[in-house]
CSV table of C-alpha atoms and ligand atoms in Angstrom, one decimal:
chain,number,residue,atom,x,y,z
A,1,UNK,CA,-25.6,7.8,14.2
A,2,UNK,CA,-27.0,5.8,17.1
A,3,UNK,CA,-29.4,6.6,19.9
A,4,UNK,CA,-27.4,7.2,23.1
A,5,UNK,CA,-28.2,3.9,25.0
A,6,UNK,CA,-26.9,1.7,22.2
A,7,UNK,CA,-23.6,3.5,22.4
A,8,UNK,CA,-22.9,2.1,25.8
A,9,UNK,CA,-20.2,-0.5,25.9
A,10,UNK,CA,-21.6,-4.0,25.9
A,11,UNK,CA,-19.5,-6.5,27.9
A,12,UNK,CA,-18.9,-10.0,26.7
A,13,UNK,CA,-21.1,-11.4,29.4
A,14,UNK,CA,-23.9,-9.0,28.5
A,15,UNK,CA,-23.5,-10.0,24.9
A,16,UNK,CA,-23.9,-13.7,25.8
A,17,UNK,CA,-26.9,-13.0,28.0
A,18,UNK,CA,-28.6,-10.9,25.4
A,19,UNK,CA,-28.0,-13.6,22.8
A,20,UNK,CA,-29.4,-16.4,25.0
A,21,UNK,CA,-32.4,-14.3,26.0
A,22,UNK,CA,-33.2,-13.6,22.4
A,23,UNK,CA,-33.8,-17.2,21.3
A,24,UNK,CA,-37.1,-16.0,19.8
A,25,UNK,CA,-35.4,-13.2,17.9
A,26,UNK,CA,-32.7,-15.5,16.5
A,27,UNK,CA,-35.4,-17.9,15.4
A,28,UNK,CA,-37.0,-14.9,13.7
A,29,UNK,CA,-33.6,-14.1,12.2
A,30,UNK,CA,-33.5,-17.6,10.7
A,31,UNK,CA,-36.6,-16.8,8.7
A,32,UNK,CA,-36.2,-13.0,8.4
A,33,UNK,CA,-37.6,-10.9,5.6
A,34,UNK,CA,-34.3,-9.2,4.9
A,35,UNK,CA,-30.7,-10.3,5.5
A,36,UNK,CA,-28.8,-7.6,7.4
A,37,UNK,CA,-25.1,-7.2,6.9
A,38,UNK,CA,-23.0,-5.1,9.3
A,39,UNK,CA,-20.2,-3.3,7.4
A,40,UNK,CA,-17.4,-2.2,9.8
A,41,UNK,CA,-14.5,-0.1,8.6
A,42,UNK,CA,-12.9,3.3,8.9
A,43,UNK,CA,-15.0,5.9,6.9
A,44,UNK,CA,-13.3,8.9,8.5
A,45,UNK,CA,-9.7,9.7,9.6
A,46,UNK,CA,-6.5,8.7,8.0
A,47,UNK,CA,-7.8,5.4,6.7
A,48,UNK,CA,-11.2,6.6,5.5
A,49,UNK,CA,-10.5,5.5,1.9
A,50,UNK,CA,-10.3,1.8,3.0
A,51,UNK,CA,-14.0,2.0,4.1
A,52,UNK,CA,-15.0,3.9,1.0
A,53,UNK,CA,-13.2,1.4,-1.3
A,54,UNK,CA,-14.8,-1.6,0.4
A,55,UNK,CA,-18.3,-0.1,0.3
A,56,UNK,CA,-17.8,1.0,-3.3
A,57,UNK,CA,-17.1,-2.7,-4.2
A,58,UNK,CA,-20.1,-3.8,-2.3
A,59,UNK,CA,-22.3,-1.3,-4.1
A,60,UNK,CA,-20.8,-2.5,-7.4
A,61,UNK,CA,-21.9,-6.1,-6.6
A,62,UNK,CA,-25.4,-5.0,-5.7
A,63,UNK,CA,-25.6,-2.9,-8.9
A,64,UNK,CA,-24.7,-5.9,-11.0
A,65,UNK,CA,-26.7,-8.6,-9.1
A,66,UNK,CA,-29.6,-6.7,-7.5
A,67,UNK,CA,-30.3,-6.3,-3.8
A,68,UNK,CA,-32.5,-9.4,-3.4
A,69,UNK,CA,-31.3,-13.0,-3.3
A,70,UNK,CA,-33.4,-16.2,-2.5
A,71,UNK,CA,-36.4,-13.8,-1.9
A,72,UNK,CA,-34.5,-11.9,0.8
A,73,UNK,CA,-33.6,-8.2,0.5
A,74,UNK,CA,-30.0,-7.5,1.3
A,75,UNK,CA,-29.6,-4.6,3.8
A,76,UNK,CA,-26.2,-3.1,4.5
A,77,UNK,CA,-25.7,-1.3,7.9
A,78,UNK,CA,-22.6,0.9,7.6
A,79,UNK,CA,-20.6,1.7,10.8
A,80,UNK,CA,-17.5,4.0,10.9
A,81,UNK,CA,-14.7,3.0,13.3
A,82,UNK,CA,-12.8,6.2,12.7
A,83,UNK,CA,-9.9,3.8,12.9
A,84,UNK,CA,-7.6,2.4,13.7
A,85,UNK,CA,-9.6,2.1,16.9
A,86,UNK,CA,-10.1,-1.5,17.9
A,87,UNK,CA,-12.4,-0.7,20.9
A,88,UNK,CA,-14.8,1.2,18.7
A,89,UNK,CA,-14.8,-1.6,16.1
A,90,UNK,CA,-15.7,-4.1,18.9
A,91,UNK,CA,-18.5,-2.0,20.3
A,92,UNK,CA,-20.0,-1.4,16.9
A,93,UNK,CA,-19.9,-5.2,16.2
A,94,UNK,CA,-21.6,-6.0,19.5
A,95,UNK,CA,-24.3,-3.5,18.7
A,96,UNK,CA,-24.8,-4.9,15.3
A,97,UNK,CA,-25.1,-8.4,16.6
A,98,UNK,CA,-27.2,-7.8,19.7
A,99,UNK,CA,-29.5,-5.0,18.6
A,100,UNK,CA,-29.6,-5.2,14.8
A,101,UNK,CA,-29.3,-9.0,14.6
A,102,UNK,CA,-27.0,-8.9,11.6
A,103,UNK,CA,-26.4,-12.2,9.7
A,104,UNK,CA,-22.9,-11.3,8.7
A,105,UNK,CA,-20.2,-8.9,9.9
A,106,UNK,CA,-18.1,-7.7,7.0
A,107,UNK,CA,-15.5,-5.1,6.0
A,108,UNK,CA,-12.4,-4.7,8.2
A,109,UNK,CA,-9.9,-2.5,6.5
A,110,UNK,CA,-7.4,-2.7,9.3
A,111,UNK,CA,-5.9,-5.7,11.2
A,112,UNK,CA,-6.2,-4.3,14.8
A,113,UNK,CA,-10.0,-3.8,14.3
A,114,UNK,CA,-10.5,-7.3,12.7
A,115,UNK,CA,-8.7,-8.9,15.7
A,116,UNK,CA,-10.8,-6.9,18.2
A,117,UNK,CA,-14.1,-8.1,16.5
A,118,UNK,CA,-13.1,-11.8,16.3
A,119,UNK,CA,-14.4,-12.8,19.8
A,120,UNK,CA,-17.7,-11.1,19.0
A,121,UNK,CA,-18.1,-13.3,15.9
A,122,UNK,CA,-17.3,-16.4,18.0
A,123,UNK,CA,-19.7,-15.6,20.8
A,124,UNK,CA,-22.5,-14.4,18.6
A,125,UNK,CA,-21.9,-17.2,16.0
A,126,UNK,CA,-21.9,-14.6,13.2
A,127,UNK,CA,-19.9,-15.3,10.1
A,128,UNK,CA,-17.3,-12.6,9.7
A,129,UNK,CA,-16.0,-11.8,6.2
A,130,UNK,CA,-12.6,-10.1,6.0
A,131,UNK,CA,-12.6,-7.8,2.9
A,132,UNK,CA,-9.1,-6.3,3.5
A,133,UNK,CA,-7.2,-6.8,6.8
A,134,UNK,CA,-4.2,-8.9,5.8
A,135,UNK,CA,-2.2,-10.2,8.8
A,136,UNK,CA,-1.8,-13.9,8.5
A,137,UNK,CA,-3.2,-14.8,12.0
A,138,UNK,CA,-6.6,-13.2,11.6
A,139,UNK,CA,-8.7,-16.3,10.6
A,140,UNK,CA,-7.1,-18.3,13.4
A,141,UNK,CA,-8.9,-16.0,15.9
A,142,UNK,CA,-12.4,-17.3,15.3
A,143,UNK,CA,-14.0,-20.3,13.6
A,144,UNK,CA,-16.5,-17.8,12.1
A,145,UNK,CA,-13.9,-15.9,10.1
A,146,UNK,CA,-13.3,-16.3,6.4
A,147,UNK,CA,-11.0,-14.0,4.4
A,148,UNK,CA,-11.7,-13.1,0.8
A,149,UNK,CA,-9.0,-10.4,0.5
A,150,UNK,CA,-5.3,-11.3,0.8
A,151,UNK,CA,-2.5,-11.8,3.3
A,152,UNK,CA,0.5,-9.5,2.9
A,153,UNK,CA,2.8,-12.5,3.4
A,154,UNK,CA,1.1,-13.9,0.3
A,155,UNK,CA,2.3,-10.8,-1.7
A,156,UNK,CA,5.7,-10.4,0.1
A,157,UNK,CA,7.0,-14.0,-0.3
A,158,UNK,CA,6.7,-14.0,-4.1
A,159,UNK,CA,8.3,-10.6,-4.2
A,160,UNK,CA,11.4,-11.9,-2.3
A,161,UNK,CA,11.6,-14.9,-4.7
A,162,UNK,CA,11.2,-12.7,-7.8
A,163,UNK,CA,13.8,-10.2,-6.5
A,164,UNK,CA,16.4,-12.9,-5.8
A,165,UNK,CA,15.9,-14.4,-9.3
A,166,UNK,CA,16.1,-11.0,-11.0
A,167,UNK,CA,19.5,-9.8,-10.1
A,168,UNK,CA,19.0,-8.2,-6.7
A,169,UNK,CA,21.5,-9.4,-4.1
A,170,UNK,CA,21.3,-6.8,-1.4
A,171,UNK,CA,18.0,-5.4,-0.2
A,172,UNK,CA,16.6,-3.3,2.7
A,173,UNK,CA,13.1,-3.5,4.1
A,174,UNK,CA,10.8,-0.6,5.1
A,175,UNK,CA,7.5,-1.6,6.7
A,176,UNK,CA,4.7,-0.2,8.9
A,177,UNK,CA,5.3,-1.4,12.5
A,178,UNK,CA,2.2,-3.5,13.1
A,179,UNK,CA,0.8,-6.9,12.1
A,180,UNK,CA,0.8,-6.8,8.3
A,181,UNK,CA,4.1,-4.9,8.1
A,182,UNK,CA,5.9,-7.4,10.4
A,183,UNK,CA,4.4,-10.3,8.3
A,184,UNK,CA,5.6,-8.6,5.1
A,185,UNK,CA,9.1,-8.1,6.5
A,186,UNK,CA,9.3,-11.7,7.6
A,187,UNK,CA,7.9,-13.3,4.4
A,188,UNK,CA,10.1,-11.1,2.1
A,189,UNK,CA,13.2,-11.8,4.2
A,190,UNK,CA,12.6,-15.5,4.3
A,191,UNK,CA,12.1,-16.0,0.5
A,192,UNK,CA,14.7,-13.4,-0.5
A,193,UNK,CA,17.4,-14.9,1.7
A,194,UNK,CA,16.4,-18.5,0.7
A,195,UNK,CA,17.1,-17.3,-2.9
A,196,UNK,CA,20.6,-16.2,-1.9
A,197,UNK,CA,19.9,-12.5,-1.2
A,198,UNK,CA,21.1,-10.6,1.9
A,199,UNK,CA,19.1,-8.0,4.0
A,200,UNK,CA,21.3,-5.0,4.8
A,201,UNK,CA,18.8,-2.8,6.7
A,202,UNK,CA,15.4,-3.4,8.2
A,203,UNK,CA,13.3,-0.3,9.2
A,204,UNK,CA,9.9,-0.4,10.9
A,205,UNK,CA,7.9,2.9,10.9
A,206,UNK,CA,5.1,3.7,13.4
A,207,UNK,CA,1.6,3.1,12.1
A,208,UNK,CA,0.2,6.4,13.5
A,209,UNK,CA,1.6,9.7,12.1
A,210,UNK,CA,4.5,8.1,10.4
A,211,UNK,CA,7.5,10.3,9.6
A,212,UNK,CA,9.3,8.4,6.8
A,213,UNK,CA,12.2,10.6,6.0
A,214,UNK,CA,14.7,9.5,8.7
A,215,UNK,CA,14.0,5.8,8.0
A,216,UNK,CA,14.4,6.4,4.3
A,217,UNK,CA,17.7,8.1,4.9
A,218,UNK,CA,18.9,5.2,7.0
A,219,UNK,CA,18.1,2.9,4.1
A,220,UNK,CA,19.8,5.0,1.6
A,221,UNK,CA,23.0,5.1,3.8
A,222,UNK,CA,23.0,1.2,3.9
A,223,UNK,CA,23.4,1.2,0.0
A,224,UNK,CA,21.1,-1.7,-0.9
A,225,UNK,CA,20.3,-2.5,-4.5
A,226,UNK,CA,16.6,-2.4,-3.7
A,227,UNK,CA,14.3,-1.4,-0.9
A,228,UNK,CA,11.2,-3.6,-0.2
A,229,UNK,CA,8.3,-1.5,1.1
A,230,UNK,CA,4.9,-2.2,2.8
A,231,UNK,CA,2.7,0.5,4.2
A,232,UNK,CA,-1.1,0.4,4.5
A,233,UNK,CA,-2.7,1.6,1.2
A,234,UNK,CA,-3.9,5.2,0.9
A,235,UNK,CA,-2.4,8.3,2.5
A,236,UNK,CA,0.7,6.4,3.6
A,237,UNK,CA,1.3,5.1,0.0
A,238,UNK,CA,1.5,8.8,-1.1
A,239,UNK,CA,3.7,9.8,1.9
A,240,UNK,CA,6.2,7.0,1.6
A,241,UNK,CA,6.6,7.4,-2.2
A,242,UNK,CA,7.1,11.1,-1.7
A,243,UNK,CA,9.8,10.5,0.9
A,244,UNK,CA,11.6,7.9,-1.3
A,245,UNK,CA,11.5,10.4,-4.2
A,246,UNK,CA,12.7,13.4,-2.1
A,247,UNK,CA,15.6,11.5,-0.6
A,248,UNK,CA,16.7,10.5,-4.1
A,249,UNK,CA,16.7,6.7,-3.9
A,250,UNK,CA,16.2,6.2,-7.6
A,251,UNK,CA,19.1,8.6,-8.3
A,252,UNK,CA,21.2,6.5,-5.9
A,253,UNK,CA,20.4,3.4,-8.0
A,254,UNK,CA,18.2,1.9,-5.4
A,255,UNK,CA,15.2,0.1,-6.9
A,256,UNK,CA,11.8,0.3,-5.2
A,257,UNK,CA,10.0,-3.1,-4.9
A,258,UNK,CA,6.9,-3.4,-2.8
A,259,UNK,CA,3.6,-5.0,-2.1
A,260,UNK,CA,0.7,-3.6,-4.2
A,261,UNK,CA,-0.4,-1.5,-1.1
A,262,UNK,CA,2.3,1.0,-1.9
A,263,UNK,CA,0.9,1.9,-5.4
A,264,UNK,CA,-2.8,1.2,-5.2
A,265,UNK,CA,-4.8,2.5,-8.1
A,266,UNK,CA,-7.0,5.0,-6.2
A,267,UNK,CA,-3.9,7.1,-5.3
A,268,UNK,CA,-1.5,6.1,-8.1
A,269,UNK,CA,-2.2,9.3,-10.2
A,270,UNK,CA,-1.6,11.4,-7.1
A,271,UNK,CA,1.8,9.7,-6.5
A,272,UNK,CA,2.7,10.6,-10.0
A,273,UNK,CA,5.7,9.8,-12.2
A,274,UNK,CA,7.9,8.9,-9.2
A,275,UNK,CA,6.0,5.6,-9.3
A,276,UNK,CA,7.1,4.8,-12.8
A,277,UNK,CA,9.1,1.5,-12.9
A,278,UNK,CA,8.1,0.5,-9.3
A,279,UNK,CA,7.7,-3.3,-9.2
A,280,UNK,CA,5.1,-4.8,-6.9
A,281,UNK,CA,3.4,-8.1,-6.2
A,282,UNK,CA,-0.4,-8.0,-5.7
A,283,UNK,CA,-3.6,-10.1,-6.2
A,284,UNK,CA,-5.4,-7.3,-8.1
A,285,UNK,CA,-4.6,-4.8,-10.8
A,286,UNK,CA,-7.1,-2.4,-12.4
A,287,UNK,CA,-5.3,-3.2,-15.6
A,288,UNK,CA,-6.0,-6.9,-15.3
A,289,UNK,CA,-7.3,-8.0,-18.6
A,290,UNK,CA,-10.4,-10.2,-18.2
A,291,UNK,CA,-14.2,-10.0,-18.9
A,292,UNK,CA,-14.9,-10.3,-15.1
A,293,UNK,CA,-12.6,-7.3,-14.4
A,294,UNK,CA,-14.2,-5.2,-17.2
A,295,UNK,CA,-17.7,-6.0,-15.8
A,296,UNK,CA,-16.5,-5.1,-12.3
A,297,UNK,CA,-14.9,-1.8,-13.3
A,298,UNK,CA,-18.1,-0.7,-15.2
A,299,UNK,CA,-20.4,-1.7,-12.3
A,300,UNK,CA,-18.1,0.2,-9.8
A,301,UNK,CA,-18.3,3.3,-11.9
A,302,UNK,CA,-22.1,3.0,-12.4
A,303,UNK,CA,-22.6,2.5,-8.7
A,304,UNK,CA,-20.2,5.1,-7.4
A,305,UNK,CA,-20.0,7.7,-10.1
A,306,UNK,CA,-16.8,8.9,-11.9
A,307,UNK,CA,-15.9,11.1,-8.9
A,308,UNK,CA,-15.6,7.9,-6.8
A,309,UNK,CA,-12.3,7.4,-8.6
A,310,UNK,CA,-11.1,3.9,-9.8
A,311,UNK,CA,-11.6,0.8,-7.7
A,312,UNK,CA,-8.6,-0.8,-6.0
A,313,UNK,CA,-7.8,-4.2,-4.4
A,314,UNK,CA,-10.0,-3.3,-1.4
A,315,UNK,CA,-13.0,-2.7,-3.6
A,316,UNK,CA,-12.5,-6.2,-5.1
A,317,UNK,CA,-12.5,-7.6,-1.6
A,318,UNK,CA,-15.9,-6.0,-1.0
A,319,UNK,CA,-17.2,-7.2,-4.3
A,320,UNK,CA,-16.1,-10.8,-3.9
A,321,UNK,CA,-17.2,-10.8,-0.3
A,322,UNK,CA,-20.7,-10.1,-1.5
A,323,UNK,CA,-20.4,-12.9,-4.0
A,324,UNK,CA,-19.6,-15.2,-1.1
A,325,UNK,CA,-22.7,-13.9,0.8
A,326,UNK,CA,-25.0,-14.4,-2.2
A,327,UNK,CA,-23.7,-17.9,-2.6
A,328,UNK,CA,-24.5,-18.6,1.1
A,329,UNK,CA,-28.0,-17.1,1.0
A,330,UNK,CA,-28.8,-18.9,-2.2
A,331,UNK,CA,-27.6,-22.3,-1.0
A,332,UNK,CA,-29.4,-21.9,2.3
A,333,UNK,CA,-32.6,-20.9,0.5
A,334,UNK,CA,-32.8,-17.6,2.3
A,335,UNK,CA,-32.6,-19.0,5.9
A,336,UNK,CA,-29.6,-18.2,8.1
A,337,UNK,CA,-27.7,-20.9,10.0
A,338,UNK,CA,-24.2,-19.7,10.9
A,339,UNK,CA,-22.6,-23.2,10.8
A,340,UNK,CA,-24.1,-24.1,7.5
A,341,UNK,CA,-23.0,-20.7,6.3
A,342,UNK,CA,-19.4,-21.3,7.3
A,343,UNK,CA,-19.5,-24.7,5.5
A,344,UNK,CA,-20.5,-22.9,2.3
A,345,UNK,CA,-18.0,-20.1,2.8
A,346,UNK,CA,-15.1,-22.5,3.5
A,347,UNK,CA,-15.5,-24.0,0.0
A,348,UNK,CA,-16.2,-20.8,-1.9
A,349,UNK,CA,-14.5,-20.6,-5.3
A,350,UNK,CA,-15.1,-18.2,-8.2
A,351,UNK,CA,-13.4,-16.4,-11.1
A,352,UNK,CA,-13.0,-13.0,-9.5
A,353,UNK,CA,-12.1,-9.7,-11.3
A,354,UNK,CA,-8.6,-10.5,-10.0
A,355,UNK,CA,-8.5,-14.0,-11.5
A,356,UNK,CA,-9.3,-17.4,-9.9
A,357,UNK,CA,-9.8,-17.5,-6.1
A,358,UNK,CA,-10.8,-20.1,-3.6
A,359,UNK,CA,-11.0,-20.5,0.1
A,360,UNK,CA,-8.7,-23.1,1.7
A,361,UNK,CA,-11.2,-25.1,3.9
A,362,UNK,CA,-8.3,-26.0,6.3
A,363,UNK,CA,-7.5,-22.3,7.1
A,364,UNK,CA,-10.6,-20.4,5.8
A,365,UNK,CA,-8.0,-18.2,4.1
A,366,UNK,CA,-7.8,-17.2,0.4
A,367,UNK,CA,-5.8,-19.0,-2.3
A,368,UNK,CA,-5.1,-16.8,-5.4
A,369,UNK,CA,-2.8,-15.8,-8.2
A,370,UNK,CA,-0.2,-13.2,-7.2
A,371,UNK,CA,0.9,-11.0,-10.1
A,372,UNK,CA,4.2,-9.2,-10.6
A,373,UNK,CA,3.5,-5.8,-12.0
A,374,UNK,CA,5.4,-2.7,-13.1
A,375,UNK,CA,4.1,0.9,-13.0
A,376,UNK,CA,3.8,2.1,-16.6
A,377,UNK,CA,2.0,4.9,-18.3
A,378,UNK,CA,-0.8,3.5,-20.4
A,379,UNK,CA,-3.0,5.8,-22.5
A,380,UNK,CA,-1.9,8.7,-20.4
A,381,UNK,CA,-2.6,7.1,-17.0
A,382,UNK,CA,-0.3,5.4,-14.6
A,383,UNK,CA,-1.2,1.7,-14.3
A,384,UNK,CA,0.2,-1.5,-12.6
A,385,UNK,CA,0.9,-3.7,-15.7
A,386,UNK,CA,1.1,-7.4,-14.9
A,387,UNK,CA,4.0,-9.2,-16.5
A,388,UNK,CA,4.6,-12.4,-14.5
A,389,UNK,CA,2.5,-14.5,-12.0
A,390,UNK,CA,2.6,-17.1,-9.2
A,391,UNK,CA,-0.4,-19.4,-9.4
A,392,UNK,CA,-2.6,-20.6,-6.5
A,393,UNK,CA,-0.6,-19.0,-3.7
A,394,UNK,CA,-1.6,-19.9,-0.2
A,395,UNK,CA,-0.8,-17.8,2.8
A,396,UNK,CA,2.8,-18.7,3.6
A,397,UNK,CA,2.5,-17.1,7.0
A,398,UNK,CA,0.5,-19.9,8.8
B,401,LIG,C1,-4.2,-4.2,7.5
B,401,LIG,O1,-4.3,-3.4,8.5
B,401,LIG,O2,-4.3,-5.4,7.7
B,401,LIG,C2,-3.9,-3.6,6.2
B,401,LIG,C3,-4.3,-2.3,5.9
B,401,LIG,C4,-4.0,-1.8,4.7
B,401,LIG,C5,-3.4,-2.5,3.7
B,401,LIG,C6,-3.1,-3.9,3.9
B,401,LIG,C7,-3.3,-4.4,5.2
B,401,LIG,O3,-3.1,-2.0,2.5
């Protein structure tokens, strides 16, 4: 993908030196013919679908709005972290900033990779748009970060409140043992216990090569009325749902409640009927009924083909992230100034395919509606059907 010399690790000092020596090139960047965007995410390995979903959403935006804005051609430079590999993500970001002179760093399917790249955004003064990674602290790690996706705490806190108000008194938690899982556990536990519920078991499963069955058995043995689950969307959604089914949780009368990551649309048909009745909280549902979502779904299909499968919440992150970039480029008249770009990004607000979204200028994090959904069969397909909502939810984790 790269010539050998650019693959060498670039130290932070070397990055600063390269940036200060390239004043001329950054001036050129201010008035460049095209706007380069570095897309960093896993495109191979266990989390490959996060990269594909984000890129699919970006392509959908370009399909609908064209690849030129304010007279500048938009160029997407795609880089595969093979993740989760934070060191690779950081090296790729350094190369994109120093050699390719990208105006934006975007993507970031996984928290550890977003955290590794944050110092590169700060040192290079390059706006960094988080299109998925969902641990609360991420935007606090650089003044150049803005998040257009979600925080898992933003999903998990409403789930705890909803569960406590809807007849669940005793719950267990089952989460991936890293940033977003720990945030999910904390946010659910806080709101569920504040509503009068009790946590009877809390299990954290390793992120890499998780073996769910012994953890699921532990939860079954604790006899909760419900288990609250978070795993990163994709292969792990399929694996955890399989394990919950095989261990007979539903037959034991234990309800599955979760963040949307556990039943994302791109793998929902693969999970199959064991997902029926699962209740989740999420910011995006394929079944969301709005003209913006209908236009997005059509553009996604046009841009990625039917074989690309349906879009999920990560695709919407990619799509809305591009809307944010087009707003910046348009408002700055095609020039690039990172601080002016951040001023625009910090006040970004649109009606997204998911519903109304805005950026909280105090935190550079997203404010959005969180929907309560139930998996149902609609016209022969499994869908997350929205039936209640929490409006204008801020990240409760900061
Ligand atoms: C993350 O690593 O922040 C992450 C990954 C997948 C998800 C949610 C969060 O579904």
